[in-house]
């Protein structure tokens, strides 16, 4: 049924079509996603990003999933913006372990212009190591996106998280439109867009379909699409949410790939509670990027040795790495 979609890039998806993709027999859905994936990527290469929290906790926003909000008692220790040399040391370590992109995250609603100047220095330092750069800093102004672009930033991460309908159930301190406005500014500045969402937050099937429609109907698809499985953190409002069926997570990856064939779909937060077999299914469904390193921002991620062993078992290699990656 989807032969022609293998090369076609669409921006006119309807929720009903997306629900129909989700409802396909699992084998048909995964086969279609893998076929689409192979038309655009080497299916055995996975891009490897490492995360660092450069400013931790004490955030004024109330995102119900997030351990870094000042409103919840999650036990995360607040830390001011890191000194540049510490950031560069972390980037060097990530590179030596095999990461090709370094993503720096700050627990801000929005940065001050003086913060941007310090982040630009970090971006320049990381780029000088030969790594790709990504930052996620909250809402930005036009001046700030221009400054980051001029500083050489490759990607900006800003997630829409869920459907517009479900958004206000999870976050009340900013609107969906605020997110879309920042994303438009990032796109217009010429920085690559990294934008995705979180599933397993108690949303329904229509919310998941609408999240993907919102992403795929952007004038240009985000170059990176992180699909996060909620990491439940004690003290946050979403702690205790009913767990999503793992196969529905795999289906979400497959549907995202079919809708955004040329984007890198990232198997993002939540891998620490996924089996190797589930991750293998996600790679088959078209995920070809991961967050790598023992920590995400504040929560645990699989150990690097475990990931390297999994890559070896699956015959996967790192996309675009000039560095030798060795499981031993
Ligand atoms: N403060 C900035 C912002 O919210 O845009 C940047 C950092 S914020 C931690 C980056 C993203 O991490 C969020 O948009 C959300 O998608 C994801 N995230 C945060 N906590 C999470 C959790 N517990 N599980 C899964 N994803 C999470
Ligand atoms: C994204 O989509 N997921 C990452 C990254 N972009 C910034 C963050 C995941 C955070 C998980 C919770 C934590 O470790 O604090
Ligand atoms: Fe703050 Fe970002 Fe966490 Fe929301 S997701 S509370 S904006 S750090």
PDB file of N, CA, C and O in Angstrom, residues 54-126:
ATOM      1  N   UNK A  54      24.511  21.208  31.169  1.00  0.00           N
ATOM      2  CA  UNK A  54      25.465  22.298  31.463  1.00  0.00           C
ATOM      3  C   UNK A  54      24.911  23.259  32.522  1.00  0.00           C
ATOM      4  O   UNK A  54      25.636  24.076  33.065  1.00  0.00           O
ATOM      5  N   UNK A  55      23.621  23.158  32.800  1.00  0.00           N
ATOM      6  CA  UNK A  55      23.002  23.965  33.863  1.00  0.00           C
ATOM      7  C   UNK A  55      21.845  23.119  34.379  1.00  0.00           C
ATOM      8  O   UNK A  55      20.930  22.787  33.614  1.00  0.00           O
ATOM      9  N   UNK A  56      21.915  22.747  35.640  1.00  0.00           N
ATOM     10  CA  UNK A  56      21.015  21.699  36.137  1.00  0.00           C
ATOM     11  C   UNK A  56      20.025  22.204  37.187  1.00  0.00           C
ATOM     12  O   UNK A  56      20.415  22.935  38.111  1.00  0.00           O
ATOM     13  N   UNK A  57      18.766  21.788  37.026  1.00  0.00           N
ATOM     14  CA  UNK A  57      17.740  21.998  38.055  1.00  0.00           C
ATOM     15  C   UNK A  57      17.281  23.442  38.219  1.00  0.00           C
ATOM     16  O   UNK A  57      17.651  24.328  37.448  1.00  0.00           O
ATOM     17  N   UNK A  58      16.426  23.643  39.226  1.00  0.00           N
ATOM     18  CA  UNK A  58      15.906  24.975  39.599  1.00  0.00           C
ATOM     19  C   UNK A  58      15.224  25.685  38.432  1.00  0.00           C
ATOM     20  O   UNK A  58      15.270  26.905  38.316  1.00  0.00           O
ATOM     21  N   UNK A  59      14.573  24.918  37.566  1.00  0.00           N
ATOM     22  CA  UNK A  59      13.907  25.514  36.398  1.00  0.00           C
ATOM     23  C   UNK A  59      12.527  26.033  36.809  1.00  0.00           C
ATOM     24  O   UNK A  59      11.809  25.392  37.572  1.00  0.00           O
ATOM     25  N   UNK A  60      12.158  27.196  36.260  1.00  0.00           N
ATOM     26  CA  UNK A  60      10.885  27.824  36.648  1.00  0.00           C
ATOM     27  C   UNK A  60       9.667  27.193  35.968  1.00  0.00           C
ATOM     28  O   UNK A  60       8.539  27.495  36.345  1.00  0.00           O
ATOM     29  N   UNK A  61       9.877  26.336  34.982  1.00  0.00           N
ATOM     30  CA  UNK A  61       8.751  25.715  34.266  1.00  0.00           C
ATOM     31  C   UNK A  61       8.188  24.535  35.068  1.00  0.00           C
ATOM     32  O   UNK A  61       8.845  24.029  35.986  1.00  0.00           O
ATOM     33  N   UNK A  62       6.984  24.092  34.687  1.00  0.00           N
ATOM     34  CA  UNK A  62       6.349  23.023  35.480  1.00  0.00           C
ATOM     35  C   UNK A  62       6.119  21.726  34.686  1.00  0.00           C
ATOM     36  O   UNK A  62       5.170  20.984  34.972  1.00  0.00           O
ATOM     37  N   UNK A  63       6.960  21.460  33.693  1.00  0.00           N
ATOM     38  CA  UNK A  63       6.817  20.257  32.861  1.00  0.00           C
ATOM     39  C   UNK A  63       6.669  19.013  33.760  1.00  0.00           C
ATOM     40  O   UNK A  63       7.588  18.698  34.532  1.00  0.00           O
ATOM     41  N   UNK A  64       5.526  18.335  33.641  1.00  0.00           N
ATOM     42  CA  UNK A  64       5.166  17.278  34.586  1.00  0.00           C
ATOM     43  C   UNK A  64       6.067  16.060  34.572  1.00  0.00           C
ATOM     44  O   UNK A  64       6.031  15.232  35.476  1.00  0.00           O
ATOM     45  N   UNK A  65       6.888  15.948  33.531  1.00  0.00           N
ATOM     46  CA  UNK A  65       7.790  14.797  33.407  1.00  0.00           C
ATOM     47  C   UNK A  65       9.176  15.079  33.964  1.00  0.00           C
ATOM     48  O   UNK A  65       9.986  14.182  34.109  1.00  0.00           O
ATOM     49  N   UNK A  66       9.458  16.370  34.257  1.00  0.00           N
ATOM     50  CA  UNK A  66      10.867  16.760  34.377  1.00  0.00           C
ATOM     51  C   UNK A  66      11.394  16.883  35.807  1.00  0.00           C
ATOM     52  O   UNK A  66      10.876  17.665  36.611  1.00  0.00           O
ATOM     53  N   UNK A  67      12.457  16.153  36.102  1.00  0.00           N
ATOM     54  CA  UNK A  67      13.058  16.209  37.436  1.00  0.00           C
ATOM     55  C   UNK A  67      13.782  17.531  37.716  1.00  0.00           C
ATOM     56  O   UNK A  67      14.185  17.776  38.849  1.00  0.00           O
ATOM     57  N   UNK A  68      13.921  18.388  36.680  1.00  0.00           N
ATOM     58  CA  UNK A  68      14.680  19.630  36.876  1.00  0.00           C
ATOM     59  C   UNK A  68      13.808  20.835  37.197  1.00  0.00           C
ATOM     60  O   UNK A  68      14.312  21.945  37.409  1.00  0.00           O
ATOM     61  N   UNK A  69      12.493  20.639  37.247  1.00  0.00           N
ATOM     62  CA  UNK A  69      11.610  21.740  37.613  1.00  0.00           C
ATOM     63  C   UNK A  69      11.797  22.054  39.095  1.00  0.00           C
ATOM     64  O   UNK A  69      11.846  21.144  39.931  1.00  0.00           O
ATOM     65  N   UNK A  70      11.844  23.356  39.426  1.00  0.00           N
ATOM     66  CA  UNK A  70      12.012  23.774  40.824  1.00  0.00           C
ATOM     67  C   UNK A  70      10.789  23.401  41.655  1.00  0.00           C
ATOM     68  O   UNK A  70      10.832  23.400  42.885  1.00  0.00           O
ATOM     69  N   UNK A  71       9.675  23.079  40.968  1.00  0.00           N
ATOM     70  CA  UNK A  71       8.420  22.840  41.686  1.00  0.00           C
ATOM     71  C   UNK A  71       8.313  21.444  42.284  1.00  0.00           C
ATOM     72  O   UNK A  71       7.417  21.189  43.091  1.00  0.00           O
ATOM     73  N   UNK A  72       9.177  20.524  41.839  1.00  0.00           N
ATOM     74  CA  UNK A  72       9.052  19.147  42.306  1.00  0.00           C
ATOM     75  C   UNK A  72      10.284  18.738  43.103  1.00  0.00           C
ATOM     76  O   UNK A  72      11.394  19.187  42.825  1.00  0.00           O
ATOM     77  N   UNK A  73      10.044  17.846  44.060  1.00  0.00           N
ATOM     78  CA  UNK A  73      11.143  17.398  44.893  1.00  0.00           C
ATOM     79  C   UNK A  73      11.659  16.066  44.346  1.00  0.00           C
ATOM     80  O   UNK A  73      11.257  14.998  44.788  1.00  0.00           O
ATOM     81  N   UNK A  74      12.565  16.183  43.365  1.00  0.00           N
ATOM     82  CA  UNK A  74      13.045  14.965  42.691  1.00  0.00           C
ATOM     83  C   UNK A  74      14.422  14.543  43.189  1.00  0.00           C
ATOM     84  O   UNK A  74      14.949  13.521  42.766  1.00  0.00           O
ATOM     85  N   UNK A  75      15.010  15.383  44.041  1.00  0.00           N
ATOM     86  CA  UNK A  75      16.349  15.055  44.549  1.00  0.00           C
ATOM     87  C   UNK A  75      17.480  15.492  43.624  1.00  0.00           C
ATOM     88  O   UNK A  75      18.653  15.261  43.935  1.00  0.00           O
ATOM     89  N   UNK A  76      17.149  16.148  42.496  1.00  0.00           N
ATOM     90  CA  UNK A  76      18.217  16.636  41.601  1.00  0.00           C
ATOM     91  C   UNK A  76      18.880  17.846  42.245  1.00  0.00           C
ATOM     92  O   UNK A  76      18.212  18.762  42.716  1.00  0.00           O
ATOM     93  N   UNK A  77      20.213  17.820  42.267  1.00  0.00           N
ATOM     94  CA  UNK A  77      20.982  18.925  42.872  1.00  0.00           C
ATOM     95  C   UNK A  77      21.155  20.031  41.819  1.00  0.00           C
ATOM     96  O   UNK A  77      21.621  19.768  40.711  1.00  0.00           O
ATOM     97  N   UNK A  78      20.772  21.262  42.175  1.00  0.00           N
ATOM     98  CA  UNK A  78      20.889  22.370  41.210  1.00  0.00           C
ATOM     99  C   UNK A  78      22.343  22.774  41.037  1.00  0.00           C
ATOM    100  O   UNK A  78      23.107  22.788  42.000  1.00  0.00           O
ATOM    101  N   UNK A  79      22.682  23.078  39.799  1.00  0.00           N
ATOM    102  CA  UNK A  79      24.041  23.550  39.515  1.00  0.00           C
ATOM    103  C   UNK A  79      23.993  24.683  38.513  1.00  0.00           C
ATOM    104  O   UNK A  79      23.243  24.632  37.534  1.00  0.00           O
ATOM    105  N   UNK A  80      24.828  25.719  38.766  1.00  0.00           N
ATOM    106  CA  UNK A  80      24.895  26.884  37.868  1.00  0.00           C
ATOM    107  C   UNK A  80      25.552  26.469  36.548  1.00  0.00           C
ATOM    108  O   UNK A  80      26.070  25.354  36.423  1.00  0.00           O
ATOM    109  N   UNK A  81      25.524  27.379  35.574  1.00  0.00           N
ATOM    110  CA  UNK A  81      26.128  27.100  34.271  1.00  0.00           C
ATOM    111  C   UNK A  81      27.594  26.687  34.459  1.00  0.00           C
ATOM    112  O   UNK A  81      28.370  27.364  35.131  1.00  0.00           O
ATOM    113  N   UNK A  82      27.954  25.580  33.843  1.00  0.00           N
ATOM    114  CA  UNK A  82      29.299  24.983  34.011  1.00  0.00           C
ATOM    115  C   UNK A  82      30.398  25.841  33.414  1.00  0.00           C
ATOM    116  O   UNK A  82      30.185  26.459  32.372  1.00  0.00           O
ATOM    117  N   UNK A  83      31.575  25.800  33.994  1.00  0.00           N
ATOM    118  CA  UNK A  83      32.722  26.458  33.361  1.00  0.00           C
ATOM    119  C   UNK A  83      33.059  25.759  32.029  1.00  0.00           C
ATOM    120  O   UNK A  83      32.865  24.544  31.892  1.00  0.00           O
ATOM    121  N   UNK A  84      33.569  26.552  31.088  1.00  0.00           N
ATOM    122  CA  UNK A  84      33.830  26.025  29.741  1.00  0.00           C
ATOM    123  C   UNK A  84      34.814  24.849  29.740  1.00  0.00           C
ATOM    124  O   UNK A  84      34.605  23.864  29.023  1.00  0.00           O
ATOM    125  N   UNK A  85      35.867  24.924  30.558  1.00  0.00           N
ATOM    126  CA  UNK A  85      36.853  23.833  30.517  1.00  0.00           C
ATOM    127  C   UNK A  85      36.241  22.497  30.950  1.00  0.00           C
ATOM    128  O   UNK A  85      36.549  21.442  30.392  1.00  0.00           O
ATOM    129  N   UNK A  86      35.298  22.542  31.891  1.00  0.00           N
ATOM    130  CA  UNK A  86      34.645  21.284  32.313  1.00  0.00           C
ATOM    131  C   UNK A  86      33.784  20.713  31.189  1.00  0.00           C
ATOM    132  O   UNK A  86      33.716  19.496  30.987  1.00  0.00           O
ATOM    133  N   UNK A  87      33.124  21.620  30.455  1.00  0.00           N
ATOM    134  CA  UNK A  87      32.285  21.173  29.331  1.00  0.00           C
ATOM    135  C   UNK A  87      33.169  20.512  28.275  1.00  0.00           C
ATOM    136  O   UNK A  87      32.857  19.432  27.748  1.00  0.00           O
ATOM    137  N   UNK A  88      34.299  21.150  27.981  1.00  0.00           N
ATOM    138  CA  UNK A  88      35.180  20.603  26.937  1.00  0.00           C
ATOM    139  C   UNK A  88      35.790  19.272  27.357  1.00  0.00           C
ATOM    140  O   UNK A  88      35.941  18.365  26.528  1.00  0.00           O
ATOM    141  N   UNK A  89      36.091  19.127  28.649  1.00  0.00           N
ATOM    142  CA  UNK A  89      36.601  17.833  29.118  1.00  0.00           C
ATOM    143  C   UNK A  89      35.561  16.733  28.931  1.00  0.00           C
ATOM    144  O   UNK A  89      35.883  15.619  28.505  1.00  0.00           O
ATOM    145  N   UNK A  90      34.305  17.071  29.226  1.00  0.00           N
ATOM    146  CA  UNK A  90      33.226  16.077  29.050  1.00  0.00           C
ATOM    147  C   UNK A  90      33.068  15.740  27.567  1.00  0.00           C
ATOM    148  O   UNK A  90      32.829  14.578  27.203  1.00  0.00           O
ATOM    149  N   UNK A  91      33.205  16.744  26.705  1.00  0.00           N
ATOM    150  CA  UNK A  91      33.064  16.496  25.261  1.00  0.00           C
ATOM    151  C   UNK A  91      34.190  15.592  24.764  1.00  0.00           C
ATOM    152  O   UNK A  91      33.959  14.662  23.982  1.00  0.00           O
ATOM    153  N   UNK A  92      35.402  15.852  25.250  1.00  0.00           N
ATOM    154  CA  UNK A  92      36.554  15.020  24.837  1.00  0.00           C
ATOM    155  C   UNK A  92      36.347  13.577  25.263  1.00  0.00           C
ATOM    156  O   UNK A  92      36.621  12.640  24.505  1.00  0.00           O
ATOM    157  N   UNK A  93      35.841  13.393  26.477  1.00  0.00           N
ATOM    158  CA  UNK A  93      35.596  12.036  26.964  1.00  0.00           C
ATOM    159  C   UNK A  93      34.538  11.344  26.083  1.00  0.00           C
ATOM    160  O   UNK A  93      34.723  10.204  25.646  1.00  0.00           O
ATOM    161  N   UNK A  94      33.453  12.080  25.794  1.00  0.00           N
ATOM    162  CA  UNK A  94      32.380  11.504  24.958  1.00  0.00           C
ATOM    163  C   UNK A  94      32.941  11.135  23.586  1.00  0.00           C
ATOM    164  O   UNK A  94      32.634  10.067  23.040  1.00  0.00           O
ATOM    165  N   UNK A  95      33.795  11.991  23.041  1.00  0.00           N
ATOM    166  CA  UNK A  95      34.371  11.711  21.720  1.00  0.00           C
ATOM    167  C   UNK A  95      35.267  10.473  21.775  1.00  0.00           C
ATOM    168  O   UNK A  95      35.217   9.622  20.890  1.00  0.00           O
ATOM    169  N   UNK A  96      36.044  10.376  22.860  1.00  0.00           N
ATOM    170  CA  UNK A  96      36.950   9.227  22.958  1.00  0.00           C
ATOM    171  C   UNK A  96      36.155   7.930  23.103  1.00  0.00           C
ATOM    172  O   UNK A  96      36.626   6.852  22.766  1.00  0.00           O
ATOM    173  N   UNK A  97      34.922   8.049  23.621  1.00  0.00           N
ATOM    174  CA  UNK A  97      34.079   6.850  23.762  1.00  0.00           C
ATOM    175  C   UNK A  97      33.288   6.549  22.494  1.00  0.00           C
ATOM    176  O   UNK A  97      32.616   5.536  22.407  1.00  0.00           O
ATOM    177  N   UNK A  98      33.325   7.469  21.517  1.00  0.00           N
ATOM    178  CA  UNK A  98      32.684   7.177  20.227  1.00  0.00           C
ATOM    179  C   UNK A  98      31.570   8.109  19.798  1.00  0.00           C
ATOM    180  O   UNK A  98      30.972   7.905  18.740  1.00  0.00           O
ATOM    181  N   UNK A  99      31.261   9.138  20.596  1.00  0.00           N
ATOM    182  CA  UNK A  99      30.180  10.054  20.187  1.00  0.00           C
ATOM    183  C   UNK A  99      30.665  10.996  19.086  1.00  0.00           C
ATOM    184  O   UNK A  99      31.820  11.416  19.083  1.00  0.00           O
ATOM    185  N   UNK A 100      29.758  11.313  18.152  1.00  0.00           N
ATOM    186  CA  UNK A 100      30.118  12.247  17.080  1.00  0.00           C
ATOM    187  C   UNK A 100      29.396  13.586  17.244  1.00  0.00           C
ATOM    188  O   UNK A 100      29.726  14.547  16.584  1.00  0.00           O
ATOM    189  N   UNK A 101      28.369  13.581  18.081  1.00  0.00           N
ATOM    190  CA  UNK A 101      27.660  14.849  18.349  1.00  0.00           C
ATOM    191  C   UNK A 101      27.568  15.052  19.848  1.00  0.00           C
ATOM    192  O   UNK A 101      27.332  14.098  20.598  1.00  0.00           O
ATOM    193  N   UNK A 102      27.781  16.306  20.281  1.00  0.00           N
ATOM    194  CA  UNK A 102      27.728  16.607  21.702  1.00  0.00           C
ATOM    195  C   UNK A 102      26.565  17.575  21.936  1.00  0.00           C
ATOM    196  O   UNK A 102      26.524  18.657  21.345  1.00  0.00           O
ATOM    197  N   UNK A 103      25.620  17.142  22.792  1.00  0.00           N
ATOM    198  CA  UNK A 103      24.400  17.920  23.026  1.00  0.00           C
ATOM    199  C   UNK A 103      24.411  18.487  24.440  1.00  0.00           C
ATOM    200  O   UNK A 103      24.484  17.731  25.411  1.00  0.00           O
ATOM    201  N   UNK A 104      24.341  19.795  24.519  1.00  0.00           N
ATOM    202  CA  UNK A 104      24.414  20.452  25.822  1.00  0.00           C
ATOM    203  C   UNK A 104      23.037  20.990  26.204  1.00  0.00           C
ATOM    204  O   UNK A 104      22.426  21.756  25.455  1.00  0.00           O
ATOM    205  N   UNK A 105      22.543  20.572  27.374  1.00  0.00           N
ATOM    206  CA  UNK A 105      21.188  20.943  27.796  1.00  0.00           C
ATOM    207  C   UNK A 105      21.206  21.833  29.016  1.00  0.00           C
ATOM    208  O   UNK A 105      21.985  21.601  29.952  1.00  0.00           O
ATOM    209  N   UNK A 106      20.346  22.840  29.031  1.00  0.00           N
ATOM    210  CA  UNK A 106      20.260  23.739  30.185  1.00  0.00           C
ATOM    211  C   UNK A 106      18.817  23.809  30.681  1.00  0.00           C
ATOM    212  O   UNK A 106      17.889  23.951  29.885  1.00  0.00           O
ATOM    213  N   UNK A 107      18.658  23.751  32.002  1.00  0.00           N
ATOM    214  CA  UNK A 107      17.321  23.790  32.599  1.00  0.00           C
ATOM    215  C   UNK A 107      16.867  25.244  32.731  1.00  0.00           C
ATOM    216  O   UNK A 107      16.809  25.804  33.830  1.00  0.00           O
ATOM    217  N   UNK A 108      16.587  25.847  31.602  1.00  0.00           N
ATOM    218  CA  UNK A 108      16.090  27.222  31.552  1.00  0.00           C
ATOM    219  C   UNK A 108      14.742  27.254  30.871  1.00  0.00           C
ATOM    220  O   UNK A 108      14.488  26.483  29.933  1.00  0.00           O
ATOM    221  N   UNK A 109      13.903  28.217  31.301  1.00  0.00           N
ATOM    222  CA  UNK A 109      12.698  28.534  30.515  1.00  0.00           C
ATOM    223  C   UNK A 109      13.149  29.237  29.243  1.00  0.00           C
ATOM    224  O   UNK A 109      12.734  28.926  28.159  1.00  0.00           O
ATOM    225  N   UNK A 110      14.074  30.195  29.420  1.00  0.00           N
ATOM    226  CA  UNK A 110      14.707  30.878  28.289  1.00  0.00           C
ATOM    227  C   UNK A 110      16.032  31.456  28.772  1.00  0.00           C
ATOM    228  O   UNK A 110      16.139  31.900  29.920  1.00  0.00           O
ATOM    229  N   UNK A 111      17.041  31.468  27.920  1.00  0.00           N
ATOM    230  CA  UNK A 111      18.340  31.984  28.356  1.00  0.00           C
ATOM    231  C   UNK A 111      18.407  33.511  28.289  1.00  0.00           C
ATOM    232  O   UNK A 111      17.655  34.133  27.540  1.00  0.00           O
ATOM    233  N   UNK A 112      19.321  34.095  29.062  1.00  0.00           N
ATOM    234  CA  UNK A 112      19.616  35.533  28.954  1.00  0.00           C
ATOM    235  C   UNK A 112      20.634  35.705  27.826  1.00  0.00           C
ATOM    236  O   UNK A 112      21.362  34.756  27.496  1.00  0.00           O
ATOM    237  N   UNK A 113      20.738  36.899  27.278  1.00  0.00           N
ATOM    238  CA  UNK A 113      21.721  37.121  26.207  1.00  0.00           C
ATOM    239  C   UNK A 113      23.146  36.818  26.696  1.00  0.00           C
ATOM    240  O   UNK A 113      23.966  36.288  25.941  1.00  0.00           O
ATOM    241  N   UNK A 114      23.412  37.110  27.974  1.00  0.00           N
ATOM    242  CA  UNK A 114      24.767  36.834  28.497  1.00  0.00           C
ATOM    243  C   UNK A 114      25.022  35.312  28.582  1.00  0.00           C
ATOM    244  O   UNK A 114      26.153  34.854  28.402  1.00  0.00           O
ATOM    245  N   UNK A 115      23.955  34.545  28.835  1.00  0.00           N
ATOM    246  CA  UNK A 115      24.101  33.076  28.839  1.00  0.00           C
ATOM    247  C   UNK A 115      24.489  32.599  27.441  1.00  0.00           C
ATOM    248  O   UNK A 115      25.324  31.705  27.274  1.00  0.00           O
ATOM    249  N   UNK A 116      23.843  33.197  26.432  1.00  0.00           N
ATOM    250  CA  UNK A 116      24.096  32.771  25.046  1.00  0.00           C
ATOM    251  C   UNK A 116      25.576  32.966  24.703  1.00  0.00           C
ATOM    252  O   UNK A 116      26.195  32.103  24.062  1.00  0.00           O
ATOM    253  N   UNK A 117      26.154  34.062  25.172  1.00  0.00           N
ATOM    254  CA  UNK A 117      27.581  34.297  24.872  1.00  0.00           C
ATOM    255  C   UNK A 117      28.450  33.181  25.446  1.00  0.00           C
ATOM    256  O   UNK A 117      29.396  32.726  24.810  1.00  0.00           O
ATOM    257  N   UNK A 118      28.114  32.736  26.647  1.00  0.00           N
ATOM    258  CA  UNK A 118      28.906  31.643  27.245  1.00  0.00           C
ATOM    259  C   UNK A 118      28.671  30.327  26.518  1.00  0.00           C
ATOM    260  O   UNK A 118      29.598  29.538  26.310  1.00  0.00           O
ATOM    261  N   UNK A 119      27.430  30.106  26.090  1.00  0.00           N
ATOM    262  CA  UNK A 119      27.129  28.868  25.354  1.00  0.00           C
ATOM    263  C   UNK A 119      27.843  28.884  23.992  1.00  0.00           C
ATOM    264  O   UNK A 119      28.354  27.850  23.538  1.00  0.00           O
ATOM    265  N   UNK A 120      27.903  30.050  23.354  1.00  0.00           N
ATOM    266  CA  UNK A 120      28.594  30.150  22.059  1.00  0.00           C
ATOM    267  C   UNK A 120      30.058  29.718  22.218  1.00  0.00           C
ATOM    268  O   UNK A 120      30.602  28.993  21.377  1.00  0.00           O
ATOM    269  N   UNK A 121      30.672  30.117  23.309  1.00  0.00           N
ATOM    270  CA  UNK A 121      32.076  29.716  23.541  1.00  0.00           C
ATOM    271  C   UNK A 121      32.182  28.191  23.680  1.00  0.00           C
ATOM    272  O   UNK A 121      33.121  27.572  23.191  1.00  0.00           O
ATOM    273  N   UNK A 122      31.200  27.605  24.342  1.00  0.00           N
ATOM    274  CA  UNK A 122      31.204  26.141  24.488  1.00  0.00           C
ATOM    275  C   UNK A 122      31.055  25.485  23.110  1.00  0.00           C
ATOM    276  O   UNK A 122      31.751  24.522  22.785  1.00  0.00           O
ATOM    277  N   UNK A 123      30.125  26.020  22.315  1.00  0.00           N
ATOM    278  CA  UNK A 123      29.877  25.474  20.971  1.00  0.00           C
ATOM    279  C   UNK A 123      31.171  25.542  20.152  1.00  0.00           C
ATOM    280  O   UNK A 123      31.572  24.566  19.492  1.00  0.00           O
ATOM    281  N   UNK A 124      31.838  26.683  20.214  1.00  0.00           N
ATOM    282  CA  UNK A 124      33.072  26.839  19.431  1.00  0.00           C
ATOM    283  C   UNK A 124      34.148  25.858  19.885  1.00  0.00           C
ATOM    284  O   UNK A 124      34.850  25.259  19.073  1.00  0.00           O
ATOM    285  N   UNK A 125      34.236  25.664  21.204  1.00  0.00           N
ATOM    286  CA  UNK A 125      35.227  24.731  21.744  1.00  0.00           C
ATOM    287  C   UNK A 125      34.940  23.292  21.319  1.00  0.00           C
ATOM    288  O   UNK A 125      35.850  22.533  20.968  1.00  0.00           O
ATOM    289  N   UNK A 126      33.670  22.911  21.358  1.00  0.00           N
ATOM    290  CA  UNK A 126      33.299  21.532  20.996  1.00  0.00           C
ATOM    291  C   UNK A 126      33.500  21.306  19.496  1.00  0.00           C
ATOM    292  O   UNK A 126      34.005  20.270  19.063  1.00  0.00           O
TER     293      UNK A 126
END
